[in-house]
């Protein structure tokens, strides 16, 4: 099985944080549903991963310490995360920079701070980890829910599936409109 | 095949095609931030966290029937009452709920974000008002039985479990 979706990867202390199709993986093991990653850092044995609207704190084993969303994180769309020289977690949003406290409970706005911002890994994702993702992704067969979901998303038959789903939808619109036309014509007679 | 039959079939196809597009919408009834602020008269205390130790985890699992989704739970406590933003899955998606506990009794419960396709009726005050003043018995059970809502059983159960959980967690931070 080949994975055709985009995979975003960060390499942190020999751990691979990966994201594919709204799912977060640690070393190929599924962690949780998550939107596209914007940055990932490690801090005192805690892995911190951010998307544009969420931050998740993980143990190095991949257990969730806390998942923070709108009311727990600074306002704005997160662009990246990093660590300050003093080892505080920093968040870069559209226009502002914020620094979390050591417990990741509260934050304050900061200006012109130097930081090590997280960067996408330039290394190739190890094959063993890719195999783990494939196994997680394929699971133990497909559920009916997944089949129906994929059918509606046009994921069948690779790229042609999307065109096929569009074609079917257009066909249904055409048949419905012509059907209504015929019905109205019959009734008017 | 008559035109009417064809039309009926098309209509069914449309319903089948369109329903899944809407069933995963996220309804935000109140932003958690607003709920916190409102519950503490616009001067909320600083957040605190309760770490789920091994014993606590076991207690939580007994209430929910499964482990809580995270190792630590955030709460707000001004010395008189505690506020918890908790999540529990009804059928497939988590229901985000704000619960205020005062004097070891439920003061207020509100569904903040609802993501399920059915059972949204649990958001209405006619249902949530039932939880007011509920406490835990010495046997760690709720003091009152919650009336269900037809068609929303899983959401009702989820909210009942969260109420139980909030009272249990409040006991752990004892005022």
Coordinates of C-alpha atoms in Angstrom, one line a residue:
Chain A
X1 CA 0.0 0.0 0.0
X2 CA 1.3 3.4 -1.0
X3 CA 0.6 6.6 1.1
X4 CA -0.4 9.4 -1.3
X5 CA -1.3 12.0 1.3
X6 CA 1.0 14.7 2.3
X7 CA 3.1 13.9 5.4
X8 CA 4.6 16.6 7.6
X9 CA 7.5 15.5 9.8
X10 CA 9.6 16.9 12.6
X11 CA 12.5 15.0 14.1
X12 CA 13.1 15.7 17.8
X13 CA 15.8 13.8 19.7
X14 CA 15.5 10.7 17.6
X15 CA 11.7 10.8 17.8
X16 CA 9.6 11.5 14.7
X17 CA 6.5 13.6 15.0
X18 CA 4.4 13.1 11.9
X19 CA 1.1 14.3 10.6
X20 CA -1.0 12.9 7.9
X21 CA -4.8 13.4 7.1
X22 CA -5.8 15.0 10.4
X23 CA -3.9 12.4 12.5
X24 CA -0.8 12.9 14.6
X25 CA 1.7 10.1 14.9
X26 CA 4.7 9.6 17.1
X27 CA 7.3 7.3 15.6
X28 CA 4.5 5.9 13.4
X29 CA 2.1 5.3 16.3
X30 CA -1.2 7.1 16.2
X31 CA -1.5 9.8 18.9
X32 CA -4.7 11.6 18.2
X33 CA -6.8 13.6 15.7
X34 CA -5.0 16.8 15.1
X35 CA -5.0 19.6 12.4
X36 CA -1.9 20.2 10.3
X37 CA 1.3 20.7 12.3
X38 CA 2.9 24.1 12.4
X39 CA 5.7 23.3 14.8
X40 CA 7.1 20.8 17.3
X41 CA 9.7 21.1 20.1
X42 CA 10.8 19.1 23.1
X43 CA 11.0 20.6 26.5
X44 CA 12.0 18.7 29.7
X45 CA 10.9 15.4 28.4
X46 CA 7.7 16.8 27.1
X47 CA 6.9 16.9 23.4
X48 CA 5.0 20.0 22.4
X49 CA 3.2 20.0 19.0
X50 CA 1.2 22.9 17.6
X51 CA -1.2 23.3 14.8
X52 CA -2.7 26.7 13.8
X53 CA -5.4 26.4 16.5
X54 CA -4.3 23.7 19.0
X55 CA -1.3 22.7 21.1
X56 CA -0.8 19.2 22.4
X57 CA 1.6 18.2 25.2
X58 CA 2.9 14.6 25.0
X59 CA 5.1 12.3 27.0
X60 CA 8.0 10.8 25.1
X61 CA 5.9 7.6 24.9
X62 CA 3.2 9.5 23.0
X63 CA 0.6 9.7 25.8
X64 CA -1.4 12.9 25.9
X65 CA -0.6 15.2 28.9
X66 CA -3.0 17.9 27.7
X67 CA -4.6 19.1 24.5
X68 CA -5.1 22.9 24.5
X69 CA -7.4 24.7 22.2
X70 CA -8.9 28.2 21.9
X71 CA -9.4 29.1 25.6
X72 CA -6.0 27.8 26.7
X73 CA -3.8 29.3 24.1
X74 CA -2.9 32.8 22.9
X75 CA -5.3 34.5 20.4
X76 CA -4.4 34.3 16.7
X77 CA -3.4 31.7 14.2
X78 CA -0.3 29.9 15.3
X79 CA 2.5 30.0 12.7
X80 CA 5.3 28.3 14.6
X81 CA 6.6 27.4 18.1
X82 CA 10.0 27.5 19.6
X83 CA 12.1 27.7 22.7
X84 CA 13.6 30.8 24.1
X85 CA 17.2 30.9 25.4
X86 CA 15.8 30.6 28.9
X87 CA 13.9 27.5 27.7
X88 CA 10.4 28.9 27.7
X89 CA 7.9 27.8 25.1
X90 CA 7.3 30.5 22.5
X91 CA 4.4 30.9 20.2
X92 CA 4.5 32.9 17.0
X93 CA 1.1 33.9 15.7
X94 CA 0.2 36.1 12.7
X95 CA 1.4 39.3 14.3
X96 CA 2.5 38.5 17.8
X97 CA 4.9 36.5 19.9
X98 CA 3.8 34.9 23.2
X99 CA 5.8 33.1 25.9
X100 CA 4.3 30.4 28.1
X101 CA 5.2 29.9 31.8
X102 CA 7.0 26.7 32.8
X103 CA 3.7 24.9 33.5
X104 CA 2.3 25.8 30.1
X105 CA -0.7 27.3 31.9
X106 CA -0.5 31.0 31.1
X107 CA 1.3 33.2 28.6
X108 CA 2.3 36.7 28.1
X109 CA 3.0 38.8 25.0
X110 CA 6.7 39.3 24.3
X111 CA 8.6 41.4 21.8
X112 CA 11.8 40.8 19.8
X113 CA 12.8 37.6 21.5
X114 CA 15.5 35.3 20.2
X115 CA 14.4 31.7 19.8
X116 CA 15.1 28.4 18.3
X117 CA 12.0 28.0 16.1
X118 CA 11.1 24.5 15.1
X119 CA 11.8 23.4 11.6
X120 CA 10.6 20.7 9.4
X121 CA 13.0 17.8 9.2
X122 CA 15.2 17.7 6.1
X123 CA 16.0 14.0 6.7
X124 CA 14.1 11.3 5.1
X125 CA 11.6 9.6 7.3
X126 CA 12.9 6.1 8.2
X127 CA 11.3 3.2 6.4
X128 CA 10.4 1.4 9.7
X129 CA 8.4 4.5 10.8
X130 CA 6.7 4.7 7.4
X131 CA 5.8 1.1 7.7
X132 CA 4.3 1.7 11.1
X133 CA 2.1 4.5 9.7
X134 CA 1.0 2.2 6.8
X135 CA 0.1 -0.4 9.3
X136 CA -1.8 2.1 11.5
X137 CA -3.5 3.6 8.5
X138 CA -4.6 0.3 7.0
X139 CA -5.5 -1.1 10.4
X140 CA -7.5 -4.4 10.6
X141 CA -9.5 -3.9 7.4
X142 CA -11.8 -1.0 6.6
X143 CA -14.9 -0.2 8.6
X144 CA -18.2 0.5 6.8
X145 CA -17.9 4.0 8.1
X146 CA -14.5 4.5 6.5
X147 CA -15.7 3.1 3.2
X148 CA -18.6 5.5 3.1
X149 CA -16.5 8.4 4.2
X150 CA -13.9 7.7 1.5
X151 CA -16.6 7.2 -1.1
X152 CA -18.0 10.7 -0.3
X153 CA -14.6 12.2 -0.2
X154 CA -13.8 10.8 -3.7
X155 CA -10.9 8.8 -2.3
X156 CA -11.7 5.7 -4.4
X157 CA -9.7 5.1 -7.6
X158 CA -6.9 7.7 -6.6
X159 CA -7.3 11.0 -8.4
X160 CA -9.9 9.7 -10.8
X161 CA -12.2 9.1 -7.8
X162 CA -12.6 12.8 -7.2
X163 CA -13.6 13.4 -10.9
X164 CA -15.8 10.3 -10.7
X165 CA -17.6 11.6 -7.6
X166 CA -18.0 15.0 -9.3
X167 CA -19.3 13.4 -12.4
X168 CA -21.8 11.4 -10.4
X169 CA -23.0 14.5 -8.6
X170 CA -23.4 16.5 -11.8
X171 CA -25.3 13.5 -13.3
X172 CA -27.6 13.5 -10.4
X173 CA -28.2 17.2 -10.7
X174 CA -28.9 16.8 -14.4
X175 CA -31.3 13.9 -13.8
X176 CA -33.1 15.6 -11.0
X177 CA -33.6 18.8 -13.0
X178 CA -34.8 16.9 -16.1
X179 CA -37.0 14.7 -13.8
X180 CA -38.7 17.8 -12.3
X181 CA -39.2 19.2 -15.8
X182 CA -40.8 16.0 -17.0
X183 CA -43.1 15.8 -13.9
X184 CA -44.2 19.3 -14.4
X185 CA -44.9 18.6 -18.0
X186 CA -47.0 15.5 -17.2
X187 CA -49.0 17.4 -14.6
X188 CA -49.7 20.3 -17.0
X189 CA -51.2 17.8 -19.5
Chain B
X1 CA -40.6 3.2 -14.6
X2 CA -42.7 6.3 -14.1
X3 CA -41.2 9.7 -13.8
X4 CA -42.5 10.0 -10.1
X5 CA -40.6 6.8 -9.2
X6 CA -37.5 8.1 -10.8
X7 CA -37.8 11.3 -9.0
X8 CA -38.3 9.6 -5.7
X9 CA -35.2 7.5 -6.2
X10 CA -33.2 10.7 -7.1
X11 CA -34.5 12.4 -3.9
X12 CA -33.3 9.4 -1.8
X13 CA -29.9 9.5 -3.5
X14 CA -29.6 13.3 -2.8
X15 CA -30.5 12.7 0.9
X16 CA -27.9 9.9 1.2
X17 CA -25.3 12.1 -0.5
X18 CA -25.9 15.3 1.4
X19 CA -26.6 14.1 5.0
X20 CA -23.0 13.0 5.7
X21 CA -21.8 16.5 4.7
X22 CA -23.6 18.1 7.6
X23 CA -23.4 15.5 10.3
X24 CA -19.9 16.4 11.6
X25 CA -20.5 20.1 12.1
X26 CA -19.2 21.7 15.3
X27 CA -21.8 23.8 17.1
X28 CA -20.2 26.3 19.6
X29 CA -23.0 27.4 22.0
X30 CA -20.6 29.4 24.1
X31 CA -16.9 29.9 23.9
X32 CA -15.3 28.2 27.0
X33 CA -13.4 31.4 27.7
X34 CA -16.7 33.3 28.0
X35 CA -18.2 30.6 30.2
X36 CA -15.2 30.8 32.6
X37 CA -15.3 34.6 32.7
X38 CA -19.1 34.7 33.2
X39 CA -19.0 32.1 36.0
X40 CA -16.5 34.2 38.0
X41 CA -18.2 37.5 37.4
X42 CA -15.6 38.5 34.8
X43 CA -12.7 38.1 37.2
X44 CA -11.6 34.4 36.7
X45 CA -8.8 33.1 38.9
X46 CA -5.7 31.7 37.3
X47 CA -6.0 28.2 35.9
X48 CA -4.6 25.3 37.9
X49 CA -4.1 21.7 36.9
X50 CA -5.0 18.4 38.5
X51 CA -2.6 15.6 37.5
X52 CA -4.3 12.2 37.2
X53 CA -2.2 10.0 39.5
X54 CA -2.5 6.3 39.4
X55 CA -5.3 6.3 42.1
X56 CA -7.1 9.2 40.4
X57 CA -6.9 7.5 37.1
X58 CA -8.5 4.4 38.5
X59 CA -11.3 6.6 40.0
X60 CA -11.9 8.4 36.8
X61 CA -11.9 5.2 34.8
X62 CA -14.6 3.8 37.1
X63 CA -16.8 6.8 36.4
X64 CA -16.2 7.1 32.7
X65 CA -15.7 3.4 31.9
X66 CA -12.5 4.3 30.2
X67 CA -9.4 6.4 30.8
X68 CA -9.6 10.2 30.5
X69 CA -8.1 11.5 27.3
X70 CA -5.2 13.4 29.0
X71 CA -2.9 13.1 32.1
X72 CA -3.8 16.5 33.5
X73 CA -7.0 18.4 33.8
X74 CA -7.2 22.1 33.9
X75 CA -9.6 23.9 36.3
X76 CA -10.3 27.2 37.8
X77 CA -10.9 27.7 41.5
X78 CA -11.5 30.9 43.5
X79 CA -11.7 29.2 46.9
X80 CA -15.5 29.0 46.8
X81 CA -16.2 27.1 43.7
X82 CA -14.3 25.2 41.0
X83 CA -14.9 25.2 37.3
X84 CA -14.1 22.3 35.0
X85 CA -14.1 22.2 31.2
X86 CA -14.5 18.5 30.4
X87 CA -15.0 16.4 27.3
X88 CA -16.6 13.1 26.8
X89 CA -17.7 11.3 23.7
X90 CA -21.4 10.8 23.2
X91 CA -21.3 8.5 20.2
X92 CA -18.3 9.4 18.1
X93 CA -17.4 13.0 18.9
X94 CA -16.5 14.8 22.2
X95 CA -19.0 17.0 23.9
X96 CA -17.2 20.0 25.5
X97 CA -19.0 20.9 28.8
X98 CA -18.5 23.5 31.4
X99 CA -19.3 22.5 34.9
X100 CA -19.3 24.7 38.1
X101 CA -19.1 22.9 41.4
X102 CA -19.8 24.9 44.6
X103 CA -19.9 23.4 48.1
X104 CA -19.5 19.9 46.6
X105 CA -22.8 20.4 44.6
X106 CA -23.4 21.2 41.0
X107 CA -24.0 24.9 40.6
X108 CA -24.2 25.1 36.8
X109 CA -23.6 22.9 33.8
X110 CA -23.6 24.0 30.2
X111 CA -22.9 22.3 26.9
X112 CA -20.3 24.6 25.2
X113 CA -19.4 22.7 22.0
X114 CA -21.4 20.0 20.5
X115 CA -20.1 17.9 17.6
X116 CA -22.4 14.9 17.4
X117 CA -25.0 14.5 14.7
X118 CA -27.8 13.7 17.1
X119 CA -28.7 14.5 20.7
X120 CA -28.1 18.2 20.7
X121 CA -31.2 18.6 22.9
X122 CA -28.9 18.1 25.9
X123 CA -27.8 21.7 25.5
X124 CA -31.2 23.0 26.6
X125 CA -31.8 24.3 30.1
X126 CA -34.8 22.0 30.6
X127 CA -32.3 19.2 30.6
X128 CA -29.2 20.8 32.2
X129 CA -31.3 22.3 35.1
X130 CA -31.8 18.7 36.4
X131 CA -28.2 18.6 37.4
X132 CA -28.4 21.6 39.7
X133 CA -27.6 20.8 43.4
X134 CA -26.6 17.2 42.6
X135 CA -24.0 15.8 45.0
X136 CA -22.1 12.6 45.4
X137 CA -23.3 10.0 48.0
X138 CA -20.9 8.3 50.3
X139 CA -21.0 5.4 47.8
X140 CA -19.7 7.8 45.1
X141 CA -23.1 7.9 43.2
X142 CA -25.1 10.9 42.1
X143 CA -27.8 11.9 44.6
X144 CA -30.4 12.2 41.8
X145 CA -31.5 10.1 38.8
X146 CA -31.3 12.1 35.5
X147 CA -34.3 11.9 33.2
X148 CA -33.3 11.0 29.7
X149 CA -34.2 12.5 26.4
X150 CA -35.6 10.2 23.7
X151 CA -33.1 10.0 20.8
X152 CA -30.3 11.6 22.9
X153 CA -29.5 8.7 25.2
X154 CA -25.8 8.6 24.5
X155 CA -25.4 12.4 25.0
X156 CA -27.4 12.2 28.2
X157 CA -25.2 9.4 29.5
X158 CA -22.1 11.4 28.5
X159 CA -23.2 14.5 30.4
X160 CA -24.2 12.4 33.4
X161 CA -20.8 10.9 33.5
X162 CA -19.1 14.3 33.2
X163 CA -21.2 15.6 36.1
X164 CA -20.1 12.6 38.2
X165 CA -16.5 13.3 37.1
X166 CA -16.6 17.0 38.0
X167 CA -17.9 16.2 41.5
X168 CA -15.3 13.5 41.9
X169 CA -12.5 15.8 40.8
X170 CA -13.8 18.6 43.0
X171 CA -13.5 16.3 46.0
X172 CA -9.8 15.8 45.1
X173 CA -9.0 19.4 45.3
X174 CA -11.1 19.9 48.5
X175 CA -11.7 23.6 49.4

